[in-house]
Every structure is written in structure tokens, then in C-alpha cells.
PDB file of C-alpha atoms in Angstrom:
ATOM      1  CA  MET J   1     -76.764 -29.112-224.563  1.00 79.00           C
ATOM      2  CA  ASP J   2     -73.516 -30.420-223.179  1.00 82.00           C
ATOM      3  CA  TYR J   3     -72.191 -27.101-221.313  1.00 90.00           C
ATOM      4  CA  ALA J   4     -75.794 -26.288-219.998  1.00 90.00           C
ATOM      5  CA  GLU J   5     -74.601 -26.704-216.200  1.00 92.00           C
ATOM      6  CA  MET J   6     -71.234 -25.503-216.494  1.00 94.00           C
ATOM      7  CA  ARG J   7     -72.723 -21.684-218.274  1.00 94.00           C
ATOM      8  CA  LEU J   8     -74.873 -21.921-215.260  1.00 94.00           C
ATOM      9  CA  CYS J   9     -72.768 -22.476-211.995  1.00 94.00           C
ATOM     10  CA  ILE J  10     -70.703 -20.168-213.228  1.00 95.00           C
ATOM     11  CA  ALA J  11     -73.828 -17.660-212.942  1.00 94.00           C
ATOM     12  CA  GLN J  12     -74.768 -18.866-210.224  1.00 93.00           C
ATOM     13  CA  GLY J  13     -71.431 -18.700-208.995  1.00 93.00           C
ATOM     14  CA  PHE J  14     -71.103 -15.017-209.317  1.00 94.00           C
ATOM     15  CA  GLN J  15     -73.918 -14.689-207.823  1.00 91.00           C
ATOM     16  CA  GLY J  16     -72.530 -16.564-204.352  1.00 90.00           C
ATOM     17  CA  VAL J  17     -70.241 -14.086-205.005  1.00 93.00           C
ATOM     18  CA  ALA J  18     -72.900 -11.432-205.028  1.00 90.00           C
ATOM     19  CA  THR J  19     -74.652 -12.674-201.569  1.00 88.00           C
ATOM     20  CA  VAL J  20     -70.746 -12.236-199.828  1.00 90.00           C
ATOM     21  CA  VAL J  21     -69.721  -9.005-201.227  1.00 90.00           C
ATOM     22  CA  SER J  22     -73.372  -7.575-200.499  1.00 85.00           C
ATOM     23  CA  GLY J  23     -73.133  -8.444-196.815  1.00 81.00           C
ATOM     24  CA  VAL J  24     -69.548  -7.072-196.210  1.00 84.00           C
ATOM     25  CA  LEU J  25     -70.974  -4.344-197.322  1.00 81.00           C
ATOM     26  CA  ALA J  26     -74.096  -3.817-195.126  1.00 76.00           C
ATOM     27  CA  GLU J  27     -72.257  -5.089-192.205  1.00 74.00           C
ATOM     28  CA  LYS J  28     -68.978  -2.645-192.573  1.00 75.00           C
ATOM     29  CA  VAL J  29     -70.233   0.443-194.728  1.00 73.00           C
ATOM     30  CA  PHE J  30     -74.020   1.104-195.124  1.00 68.00           C
ATOM     31  CA  PHE J  31     -75.899  -0.417-191.941  1.00 67.00           C
ATOM     32  CA  VAL J  32     -72.995  -0.898-189.499  1.00 66.00           C
ATOM     33  CA  THR J  33     -74.812   1.688-187.176  1.00 62.00           C
ATOM     34  CA  LEU J  34     -77.729  -0.856-187.025  1.00 60.00           C
ATOM     35  CA  SER J  35     -75.189  -3.487-184.686  1.00 56.00           C
ATOM     36  CA  THR J  36     -73.916  -0.995-182.228  1.00 56.00           C
ATOM     37  CA  ARG J  37     -77.395   1.455-181.832  1.00 53.00           C
ATOM     38  CA  GLU J  38     -80.264   0.170-179.415  1.00 53.00           C
ATOM     39  CA  THR J  39     -81.975   2.673-180.672  1.00 57.00           C
ATOM     40  CA  ILE J  40     -83.360   4.066-184.407  1.00 59.00           C
ATOM     41  CA  GLY J  41     -83.152   7.323-184.893  1.00 61.00           C
ATOM     42  CA  ALA J  42     -85.107   8.956-188.362  1.00 63.00           C
ATOM     43  CA  SER J  43     -81.081   9.996-189.373  1.00 65.00           C
ATOM     44  CA  THR J  44     -80.515   5.982-188.991  1.00 65.00           C
ATOM     45  CA  LEU J  45     -83.906   5.185-191.114  1.00 71.00           C
ATOM     46  CA  ILE J  46     -83.253   8.442-194.183  1.00 73.00           C
ATOM     47  CA  ASP J  47     -80.001   6.198-194.449  1.00 69.00           C
ATOM     48  CA  VAL J  48     -81.373   2.722-194.763  1.00 75.00           C
ATOM     49  CA  GLN J  49     -84.002   4.255-197.104  1.00 82.00           C
ATOM     50  CA  TRP J  50     -81.104   6.023-199.446  1.00 81.00           C
ATOM     51  CA  THR J  51     -79.553   2.604-199.413  1.00 79.00           C
ATOM     52  CA  PHE J  52     -82.172   0.483-201.376  1.00 85.00           C
ATOM     53  CA  LEU J  53     -82.543   4.466-203.129  1.00 90.00           C
ATOM     54  CA  ALA J  54     -79.511   3.992-204.860  1.00 87.00           C
ATOM     55  CA  ILE J  55     -80.162  -0.313-205.576  1.00 87.00           C
ATOM     56  CA  THR J  56     -83.649   0.023-207.161  1.00 93.00           C
ATOM     57  CA  LEU J  57     -82.339   2.501-209.322  1.00 96.00           C
ATOM     58  CA  LEU J  58     -79.501   0.961-210.470  1.00 94.00           C
ATOM     59  CA  CYS J  59     -82.025  -1.963-210.965  1.00 95.00           C
ATOM     60  CA  VAL J  60     -83.943   0.432-213.102  1.00 97.00           C
ATOM     61  CA  GLY J  61     -81.060   1.608-215.563  1.00 96.00           C
ATOM     62  CA  LEU J  62     -80.116  -2.527-215.871  1.00 94.00           C
ATOM     63  CA  ALA J  63     -83.470  -2.659-217.245  1.00 95.00           C
ATOM     64  CA  LEU J  64     -83.092  -0.126-219.632  1.00 96.00           C
ATOM     65  CA  PHE J  65     -79.698  -1.221-220.801  1.00 94.00           C
ATOM     66  CA  PHE J  66     -81.377  -4.885-221.835  1.00 91.00           C
ATOM     67  CA  TYR J  67     -84.365  -3.998-222.613  1.00 92.00           C
ATOM     68  CA  TYR J  68     -82.784  -1.418-225.746  1.00 94.00           C
ATOM     69  CA  MET J  69     -79.722  -3.937-226.422  1.00 92.00           C
ATOM     70  CA  PRO J  70     -80.451  -5.843-229.071  1.00 89.00           C
ATOM     71  CA  LEU J  71     -80.328  -9.270-227.648  1.00 86.00           C
ATOM     72  CA  PRO J  72     -80.343 -12.669-229.409  1.00 86.00           C
ATOM     73  CA  GLU J  73     -82.908 -14.525-228.363  1.00 84.00           C
ATOM     74  CA  VAL J  74     -83.509 -18.322-229.570  1.00 85.00           C
ATOM     75  CA  THR J  75     -86.876 -19.565-231.364  1.00 85.00           C
ATOM     76  CA  ASP J  76     -89.260 -22.388-229.715  1.00 84.00           C
ATOM     77  CA  ALA J  77     -88.223 -23.561-233.499  1.00 87.00           C
ATOM     78  CA  GLU J  78     -84.696 -24.128-233.224  1.00 86.00           C
ATOM     79  CA  MET J  79     -85.425 -25.742-229.267  1.00 84.00           C
ATOM     80  CA  GLU J  80     -87.870 -28.026-230.564  1.00 84.00           C
ATOM     81  CA  ASN J  81     -84.589 -29.006-233.161  1.00 85.00           C
ATOM     82  CA  SER J  82     -82.258 -29.568-230.601  1.00 82.00           C
ATOM     83  CA  THR J  83     -83.739 -32.472-228.516  1.00 82.00           C
ATOM     84  CA  ARG J  84     -83.297 -34.480-231.981  1.00 81.00           C
ATOM     85  CA  TYR J  85     -79.685 -35.358-230.199  1.00 80.00           C
ATOM     86  CA  LEU J  86     -80.491 -36.306-226.833  1.00 80.00           C
ATOM     87  CA  PRO J  87     -80.097 -39.740-226.983  1.00 78.00           C
ATOM     88  CA  ILE J  88     -83.691 -40.590-225.428  1.00 79.00           C
ATOM     89  CA  ASP J  89     -87.190 -38.885-226.706  1.00 76.00           C
ATOM     90  CA  PRO J  90     -87.976 -36.951-224.555  1.00 78.00           C
ATOM     91  CA  LYS J  91     -91.955 -37.310-225.758  1.00 78.00           C
ATOM     92  CA  LYS J  92     -91.526 -40.881-224.718  1.00 81.00           C
ATOM     93  CA  ARG J  93     -94.833 -41.745-222.990  1.00 83.00           C
ATOM     94  CA  SER J  94     -94.209 -42.328-219.566  1.00 79.00           C
ATOM     95  CA  PHE J  95     -95.818 -43.406-216.224  1.00 82.00           C
ATOM     96  CA  PHE J  96    -100.134 -42.749-216.638  1.00 81.00           C
ATOM     97  CA  GLY J  97     -99.485 -41.397-220.819  1.00 80.00           C
ATOM     98  CA  HIS J  98     -97.142 -38.362-219.600  1.00 82.00           C
ATOM     99  CA  GLN J  99     -94.483 -37.912-221.599  1.00 85.00           C
ATOM    100  CA  LEU J 100     -90.799 -37.697-220.022  1.00 84.00           C
ATOM    101  CA  ARG J 101     -90.216 -34.144-220.075  1.00 86.00           C
ATOM    102  CA  THR J 102     -93.452 -33.379-218.571  1.00 88.00           C
ATOM    103  CA  TRP J 103     -92.158 -35.805-216.011  1.00 90.00           C
ATOM    104  CA  THR J 104     -89.163 -34.530-215.812  1.00 90.00           C
ATOM    105  CA  LEU J 105     -90.354 -31.168-215.277  1.00 91.00           C
ATOM    106  CA  ALA J 106     -92.641 -32.312-212.608  1.00 92.00           C
ATOM    107  CA  LEU J 107     -90.120 -33.439-210.586  1.00 93.00           C
ATOM    108  CA  ALA J 108     -87.894 -30.580-211.304  1.00 94.00           C
ATOM    109  CA  VAL J 109     -90.715 -27.998-209.747  1.00 95.00           C
ATOM    110  CA  LEU J 110     -91.058 -30.231-207.517  1.00 94.00           C
ATOM    111  CA  GLY J 111     -87.644 -30.056-206.361  1.00 93.00           C
ATOM    112  CA  GLN J 112     -86.600 -26.961-206.641  1.00 94.00           C
ATOM    113  CA  TRP J 113     -89.685 -25.549-204.359  1.00 94.00           C
ATOM    114  CA  THR J 114     -87.943 -28.541-201.215  1.00 92.00           C
ATOM    115  CA  TYR J 115     -84.011 -27.697-202.184  1.00 93.00           C
ATOM    116  CA  VAL J 116     -84.704 -23.430-202.044  1.00 92.00           C
ATOM    117  CA  ALA J 117     -87.318 -24.117-199.275  1.00 91.00           C
ATOM    118  CA  GLY J 118     -84.587 -25.847-197.060  1.00 89.00           C
ATOM    119  CA  GLN J 119     -81.409 -23.266-198.099  1.00 89.00           C
ATOM    120  CA  GLU J 120     -83.961 -20.431-196.757  1.00 89.00           C
ATOM    121  CA  THR J 121     -84.716 -22.023-193.944  1.00 88.00           C
ATOM    122  CA  MET J 122     -81.409 -22.326-193.278  1.00 89.00           C
ATOM    123  CA  SER J 123     -80.237 -18.571-193.535  1.00 86.00           C
ATOM    124  CA  ILE J 124     -83.654 -17.703-191.561  1.00 86.00           C
ATOM    125  CA  PHE J 125     -82.584 -19.676-188.576  1.00 86.00           C
ATOM    126  CA  PHE J 126     -78.887 -19.395-189.379  1.00 86.00           C
ATOM    127  CA  HIS J 127     -78.770 -17.142-186.023  1.00 84.00           C
ATOM    128  CA  ASP J 128     -80.855 -19.360-183.445  1.00 83.00           C
ATOM    129  CA  ILE J 129     -78.380 -22.813-184.606  1.00 84.00           C
ATOM    130  CA  LEU J 130     -75.556 -21.582-183.957  1.00 83.00           C
ATOM    131  CA  GLN J 131     -75.580 -19.031-181.039  1.00 72.00           C
ATOM    132  CA  PRO J 132     -79.965 -20.065-179.365  1.00 63.00           C
ATOM    133  CA  ILE J 133     -81.242 -17.048-177.125  1.00 53.00           C
ATOM    134  CA  GLY J 134     -83.682 -19.373-175.135  1.00 49.00           C
ATOM    135  CA  SER J 135     -87.713 -19.833-176.318  1.00 43.00           C
ATOM    136  CA  PRO J 136     -89.449 -17.273-176.320  1.00 45.00           C
ATOM    137  CA  THR J 137     -92.042 -16.330-174.400  1.00 41.00           C
ATOM    138  CA  PRO J 138     -96.367 -17.097-176.177  1.00 44.00           C
ATOM    139  CA  GLY J 139     -96.482 -13.992-178.569  1.00 46.00           C
ATOM    140  CA  SER J 140     -92.736 -11.976-177.603  1.00 44.00           C
ATOM    141  CA  HIS J 141     -91.075 -12.277-181.066  1.00 46.00           C
ATOM    142  CA  PRO J 142     -87.251 -10.940-180.818  1.00 45.00           C
ATOM    143  CA  THR J 143     -86.967  -7.309-181.987  1.00 42.00           C
ATOM    144  CA  ILE J 144     -84.742  -6.604-185.596  1.00 42.00           C
ATOM    145  CA  ILE J 145     -82.464  -5.055-183.089  1.00 40.00           C
ATOM    146  CA  THR J 146     -81.986  -7.795-180.581  1.00 42.00           C
ATOM    147  CA  ARG J 147     -81.250  -9.678-183.324  1.00 46.00           C
ATOM    148  CA  ALA J 148     -78.862  -7.212-184.719  1.00 45.00           C
ATOM    149  CA  ILE J 149     -76.339  -6.793-181.147  1.00 43.00           C
ATOM    150  CA  THR J 150     -77.251 -10.780-181.011  1.00 47.00           C
ATOM    151  CA  SER J 151     -75.279 -11.391-184.020  1.00 51.00           C
ATOM    152  CA  ARG J 152     -72.049  -9.416-182.809  1.00 53.00           C
ATOM    153  CA  SER J 153     -71.494 -11.333-179.645  1.00 52.00           C
ATOM    154  CA  THR J 154     -69.372 -14.391-179.615  1.00 56.00           C
ATOM    155  CA  ASP J 155     -70.181 -16.353-177.033  1.00 63.00           C
ATOM    156  CA  GLY J 156     -68.055 -19.115-177.304  1.00 73.00           C
ATOM    157  CA  LEU J 157     -68.029 -18.576-181.300  1.00 78.00           C
ATOM    158  CA  SER J 158     -64.808 -17.948-182.569  1.00 79.00           C
ATOM    159  CA  LEU J 159     -66.084 -15.613-185.223  1.00 81.00           C
ATOM    160  CA  ALA J 160     -69.508 -13.560-184.675  1.00 83.00           C
ATOM    161  CA  VAL J 161     -72.411 -15.208-186.582  1.00 85.00           C
ATOM    162  CA  ASP J 162     -72.535 -12.863-188.995  1.00 82.00           C
ATOM    163  CA  ASP J 163     -69.024 -13.563-189.889  1.00 85.00           C
ATOM    164  CA  ILE J 164     -69.627 -16.898-189.977  1.00 89.00           C
ATOM    165  CA  PHE J 165     -72.979 -17.129-191.845  1.00 89.00           C
ATOM    166  CA  LEU J 166     -70.393 -14.621-194.534  1.00 89.00           C
ATOM    167  CA  VAL J 167     -67.388 -18.021-194.241  1.00 91.00           C
ATOM    168  CA  ALA J 168     -70.584 -19.845-195.429  1.00 92.00           C
ATOM    169  CA  ARG J 169     -71.868 -18.117-198.206  1.00 92.00           C
ATOM    170  CA  SER J 170     -68.199 -18.371-199.576  1.00 93.00           C
ATOM    171  CA  ALA J 171     -68.282 -22.071-199.728  1.00 94.00           C
ATOM    172  CA  PHE J 172     -71.813 -22.031-201.104  1.00 94.00           C
ATOM    173  CA  ALA J 173     -70.611 -19.919-204.446  1.00 94.00           C
ATOM    174  CA  LEU J 174     -67.454 -21.887-204.184  1.00 95.00           C
ATOM    175  CA  SER J 175     -68.848 -25.032-204.663  1.00 95.00           C
ATOM    176  CA  ARG J 176     -71.136 -23.471-207.665  1.00 95.00           C
ATOM    177  CA  PHE J 177     -68.097 -23.058-209.518  1.00 96.00           C
ATOM    178  CA  LEU J 178     -66.152 -25.903-208.741  1.00 96.00           C
ATOM    179  CA  ALA J 179     -69.284 -27.300-210.013  1.00 95.00           C
ATOM    180  CA  ALA J 180     -69.083 -25.917-212.817  1.00 95.00           C
ATOM    181  CA  ILE J 181     -65.156 -27.349-213.507  1.00 95.00           C
ATOM    182  CA  LEU J 182     -66.311 -30.989-213.203  1.00 95.00           C
ATOM    183  CA  ALA J 183     -69.656 -29.730-215.713  1.00 93.00           C
ATOM    184  CA  TYR J 184     -66.569 -28.644-218.435  1.00 94.00           C
ATOM    185  CA  PHE J 185     -64.643 -31.610-218.472  1.00 94.00           C
ATOM    186  CA  SER J 186     -68.204 -34.278-218.049  1.00 91.00           C
ATOM    187  CA  PRO J 187     -68.686 -34.105-221.936  1.00 89.00           C
ATOM    188  CA  THR J 188     -64.885 -35.284-223.254  1.00 89.00           C
ATOM    189  CA  HIS J 189     -63.885 -37.317-219.846  1.00 89.00           C
ATOM    190  CA  PRO J 190     -65.738 -40.010-219.077  1.00 88.00           C
ATOM    191  CA  ARG J 191     -64.053 -40.225-215.203  1.00 90.00           C
ATOM    192  CA  VAL J 192     -65.767 -37.392-214.697  1.00 92.00           C
ATOM    193  CA  PRO J 193     -68.924 -37.106-212.419  1.00 92.00           C
ATOM    194  CA  GLN J 194     -71.895 -36.488-215.070  1.00 92.00           C
ATOM    195  CA  PRO J 195     -74.011 -33.274-213.530  1.00 92.00           C
ATOM    196  CA  ARG J 196     -76.940 -35.776-212.900  1.00 92.00           C
ATOM    197  CA  THR J 197     -74.537 -37.981-210.453  1.00 94.00           C
ATOM    198  CA  ILE J 198     -73.164 -34.723-209.007  1.00 95.00           C
ATOM    199  CA  LEU J 199     -76.267 -33.398-208.301  1.00 95.00           C
ATOM    200  CA  ASN J 200     -77.531 -36.465-206.181  1.00 95.00           C
ATOM    201  CA  ILE J 201     -73.781 -36.591-204.362  1.00 95.00           C
ATOM    202  CA  CYS J 202     -74.786 -32.938-203.006  1.00 95.00           C
ATOM    203  CA  THR J 203     -78.564 -33.626-202.292  1.00 95.00           C
ATOM    204  CA  GLY J 204     -77.367 -37.092-199.864  1.00 95.00           C
ATOM    205  CA  LEU J 205     -74.923 -34.899-197.964  1.00 96.00           C
ATOM    206  CA  SER J 206     -77.014 -31.759-197.647  1.00 94.00           C
ATOM    207  CA  ILE J 207     -79.480 -34.133-196.330  1.00 93.00           C
ATOM    208  CA  ILE J 208     -76.928 -35.873-193.802  1.00 95.00           C
ATOM    209  CA  THR J 209     -74.919 -32.722-192.729  1.00 94.00           C
ATOM    210  CA  SER J 210     -78.577 -30.859-192.409  1.00 91.00           C
ATOM    211  CA  VAL J 211     -79.481 -34.345-189.917  1.00 92.00           C
ATOM    212  CA  LEU J 212     -76.308 -33.663-187.750  1.00 92.00           C
ATOM    213  CA  ILE J 213     -77.282 -29.871-187.049  1.00 89.00           C
ATOM    214  CA  ALA J 214     -80.458 -30.303-186.123  1.00 86.00           C
ATOM    215  CA  ALA J 215     -79.658 -33.382-183.949  1.00 88.00           C
ATOM    216  CA  ILE J 216     -76.193 -32.641-182.303  1.00 83.00           C
ATOM    217  CA  ARG J 217     -75.416 -30.170-180.143  1.00 80.00           C
ATOM    218  CA  PRO J 218     -72.114 -30.143-179.173  1.00 80.00           C
ATOM    219  CA  SER J 219     -70.656 -28.811-175.674  1.00 78.00           C
ATOM    220  CA  ASN J 220     -67.969 -26.488-177.590  1.00 82.00           C
ATOM    221  CA  PRO J 221     -70.116 -24.551-180.167  1.00 81.00           C
ATOM    222  CA  ASN J 222     -67.604 -23.751-182.739  1.00 84.00           C
ATOM    223  CA  HIS J 223     -67.915 -27.973-183.160  1.00 87.00           C
ATOM    224  CA  LEU J 224     -71.216 -27.269-184.570  1.00 88.00           C
ATOM    225  CA  THR J 225     -69.629 -25.339-187.463  1.00 89.00           C
ATOM    226  CA  ILE J 226     -68.314 -27.460-189.265  1.00 91.00           C
ATOM    227  CA  PRO J 227     -70.950 -29.134-190.707  1.00 92.00           C
ATOM    228  CA  VAL J 228     -72.183 -25.676-191.226  1.00 92.00           C
ATOM    229  CA  PHE J 229     -69.961 -25.004-193.216  1.00 94.00           C
ATOM    230  CA  PHE J 230     -70.501 -28.633-195.154  1.00 95.00           C
ATOM    231  CA  PHE J 231     -74.027 -27.966-195.391  1.00 95.00           C
ATOM    232  CA  PHE J 232     -73.274 -24.515-197.431  1.00 95.00           C
ATOM    233  CA  PHE J 233     -71.028 -26.154-199.653  1.00 95.00           C
ATOM    234  CA  PHE J 234     -72.540 -29.668-200.816  1.00 95.00           C
ATOM    235  CA  GLU J 235     -75.960 -27.632-201.589  1.00 93.00           C
ATOM    236  CA  GLY J 236     -74.099 -24.522-204.059  1.00 92.00           C
ATOM    237  CA  PRO J 237     -74.507 -26.538-206.862  1.00 94.00           C
ATOM    238  CA  ILE J 238     -77.938 -27.828-206.342  1.00 94.00           C
ATOM    239  CA  TRP J 239     -80.175 -25.361-208.054  1.00 94.00           C
ATOM    240  CA  PRO J 240     -78.231 -24.685-210.902  1.00 94.00           C
ATOM    241  CA  LEU J 241     -78.100 -28.353-211.421  1.00 95.00           C
ATOM    242  CA  ILE J 242     -81.906 -29.237-210.500  1.00 95.00           C
ATOM    243  CA  TYR J 243     -82.902 -26.456-213.559  1.00 94.00           C
ATOM    244  CA  THR J 244     -80.325 -27.309-215.888  1.00 93.00           C
ATOM    245  CA  LEU J 245     -81.471 -30.811-216.452  1.00 91.00           C
ATOM    246  CA  GLY J 246     -84.961 -30.450-215.764  1.00 91.00           C
ATOM    247  CA  LEU J 247     -85.288 -28.158-218.769  1.00 90.00           C
ATOM    248  CA  ARG J 248     -82.938 -30.391-221.060  1.00 88.00           C
ATOM    249  CA  GLY J 249     -85.331 -32.119-223.589  1.00 84.00           C
ATOM    250  CA  GLN J 250     -88.797 -29.457-223.431  1.00 87.00           C
ATOM    251  CA  GLY J 251     -88.103 -28.067-226.828  1.00 83.00           C
ATOM    252  CA  SER J 252     -90.741 -25.585-227.822  1.00 85.00           C
ATOM    253  CA  ARG J 253     -91.927 -24.989-224.297  1.00 87.00           C
ATOM    254  CA  THR J 254     -88.445 -24.562-222.362  1.00 89.00           C
ATOM    255  CA  LYS J 255     -89.718 -21.041-222.096  1.00 91.00           C
ATOM    256  CA  ARG J 256     -92.118 -21.785-220.219  1.00 91.00           C
ATOM    257  CA  ALA J 257     -90.953 -24.440-217.989  1.00 92.00           C
ATOM    258  CA  ALA J 258     -88.023 -22.377-217.434  1.00 93.00           C
ATOM    259  CA  ALA J 259     -91.044 -20.045-215.994  1.00 94.00           C
ATOM    260  CA  PHE J 260     -92.283 -23.448-214.031  1.00 94.00           C
ATOM    261  CA  LEU J 261     -88.691 -23.932-212.705  1.00 94.00           C
ATOM    262  CA  THR J 262     -88.209 -20.752-211.637  1.00 93.00           C
ATOM    263  CA  MET J 263     -91.618 -20.165-209.811  1.00 93.00           C
ATOM    264  CA  GLY J 264     -90.255 -23.710-207.880  1.00 90.00           C
ATOM    265  CA  ALA J 265     -88.311 -20.987-205.796  1.00 89.00           C
ATOM    266  CA  SER J 266     -91.533 -20.178-203.628  1.00 90.00           C
ATOM    267  CA  GLY J 267     -91.003 -23.309-201.519  1.00 87.00           C
ATOM    268  CA  PRO J 268     -89.357 -20.321-198.003  1.00 87.00           C
ATOM    269  CA  SER J 269     -92.705 -19.112-198.313  1.00 86.00           C
ATOM    270  CA  PHE J 270     -94.119 -22.208-197.105  1.00 85.00           C
ATOM    271  CA  TRP J 271     -92.070 -24.617-194.962  1.00 83.00           C
ATOM    272  CA  PRO J 272     -90.044 -21.938-192.497  1.00 82.00           C
ATOM    273  CA  PHE J 273     -93.757 -21.745-190.809  1.00 80.00           C
ATOM    274  CA  VAL J 274     -93.313 -24.766-190.324  1.00 77.00           C
ATOM    275  CA  GLY J 275     -90.765 -25.665-188.086  1.00 62.00           C
ATOM    276  CA  LYS J 276     -92.398 -22.749-185.941  1.00 62.00           C
ATOM    277  CA  PRO J 277     -95.041 -24.109-183.061  1.00 53.00           C
ATOM    278  CA  THR J 278     -97.800 -21.077-183.550  1.00 51.00           C
ATOM    279  CA  PHE J 279     -98.223 -23.067-187.101  1.00 47.00           C
ATOM    280  CA  PHE J 280     -99.516 -26.785-185.308  1.00 43.00           C
ATOM    281  CA  HIS J 281    -101.386 -24.597-182.311  1.00 46.00           C
ATOM    282  CA  SER J 282    -102.142 -22.194-185.444  1.00 49.00           C
ATOM    283  CA  LEU J 283    -103.845 -25.494-186.760  1.00 45.00           C
ATOM    284  CA  TYR J 284    -105.071 -27.013-183.694  1.00 44.00           C
ATOM    285  CA  PRO J 285    -108.605 -26.376-183.732  1.00 47.00           C
ATOM    286  CA  PHE J 286    -108.837 -28.639-187.061  1.00 43.00           C
ATOM    287  CA  TYR J 287    -107.645 -31.549-185.216  1.00 40.00           C
ATOM    288  CA  ALA J 288    -109.664 -30.782-181.823  1.00 43.00           C
TER     289      ALA J 288
END
């Protein structure tokens, strides 16, 4: 139980590394022609289809492997028994008569919902932040080809936007490994920050850097990449730390709580659209 944060931070660190590697492969190997062609031909679409077919078959193979592999599974009774070692009874009644573990789970789900929304919103609008292309006219939308071509141009930046994104994702993965190291030493070294302290620090610094990204517009666009890199670095450990802290003390309902926390990652289905003017325009009739 003491090393839950370390285990998930390591696993999520490798997920971050895979994100960087997949981005490099997509940019340099699989879809390199999409950034150079102004029109998409049938052969290019077929190449893309074969790529996703290979990924799908790999996922099917992994699903079959985990289905037939006799992996050990912890029981609900064992989960409930583990709560005896906590310093505070998670079933203790708190606000409005609900248990402490119920409030912990509710706040963790809300935290995941808003955090993942912030993470993915930054990824969605990454190009527009570093390389604004002007305000589109009503009813116009940038095409895929326009996005592919502009992502390879620098426009005053030392690196292309896609390359800057890969560096930012590398900082994202690195911070998760560093958080795993701290989580490994924290149970035995009192001076090492506890996972909850690391979560508070990372959350606060992520908010500060995101405000800086939205507020400052330096004359040199390279200066804007500094808070961008720090934002990705500080947000890296937030997801695994919220997940593990939210599961602590859930006992026999740990698996259901894990499903709720996973569902909390649905924030990007709503929040990125809040920042679009069309979202508020669509609500205008209700306020008129």
C-alpha cells in the first residue's frame, strides 16, 4: 500500500515515453507524406488504413494474451482487510453523514475530470498557442492539410511546433519517473515529500504556468515555450497521484472506485468546447 503511487507513476511514465515514441514514428515514418502533400491521394489513405489495421491487430493480440494468461487477482475481501492498516478509519462518518472514503472518491473523480480536461485542452490548442494563425471567419475551419503544413513551419520559433510538442511530452514523462522516485523514498525517509504533498505542489504550479501561458504574449515566441515546458512537466504526476490517493481506503469497493476514477477522464469531452466562441453563441438563445 505504501508504494502504490510509485508503481502507478512508473507505469504512467512508460505511457508517457510511448506517447513520445509514437509521435516520432508518426511524424518521421508512418505519416511523413501528410506534412508535405497539399492534396491527399488514395494511396496515402490506404497507407494510413494499413497502419491503423496493424495497431488494431496488435491490440487484439494483447487482449487474447491477457485473457488466457493466468494472472493473479486480488479479492474484495483482501482489499477490505488492507484498510485495517490505515491510520484513519475510511468508514468514519463525515460531512452530511457520508463516509470519508466516499468524499475522497468524489473529490478524486472531480479532480480527474478537470485535470484531464486541462491536459487535453493544452494538447488540442498547442499549435494555436505557439503559432496563432489568426481568427477564423465565421463558418470557416482549418483543414487537416492546413494544420499539417503549419505544424512544420517555425514562424520565429527555434523548432517546429510538432518538435516542441515532442519535447514537452518528454518533460511530461520525465516528471512521472521523478515522482516515482520520490514516492519510493517517502515511506522510509520523513524529509522526502509525501505523495499528497507532491500532488499539491504539481497542481499549484500547473495552474500558475497555465495562467502564464494564457496571459503573456512575448515578442519572441521562443520565450512562450518556457512556461509550456514547465506546464507539461508539472502536470505529469497529477493523474497517477489522484488515482492512487483516491483508491486508498476504498476496501471492498476498490474495483468500482477504479472504474469511477477512470470515467473521470471524460473531462476533455466537454471542457475544450467551452473555450470556443461557438459554444457561447449556441447558448445565446437561452439567455436572450
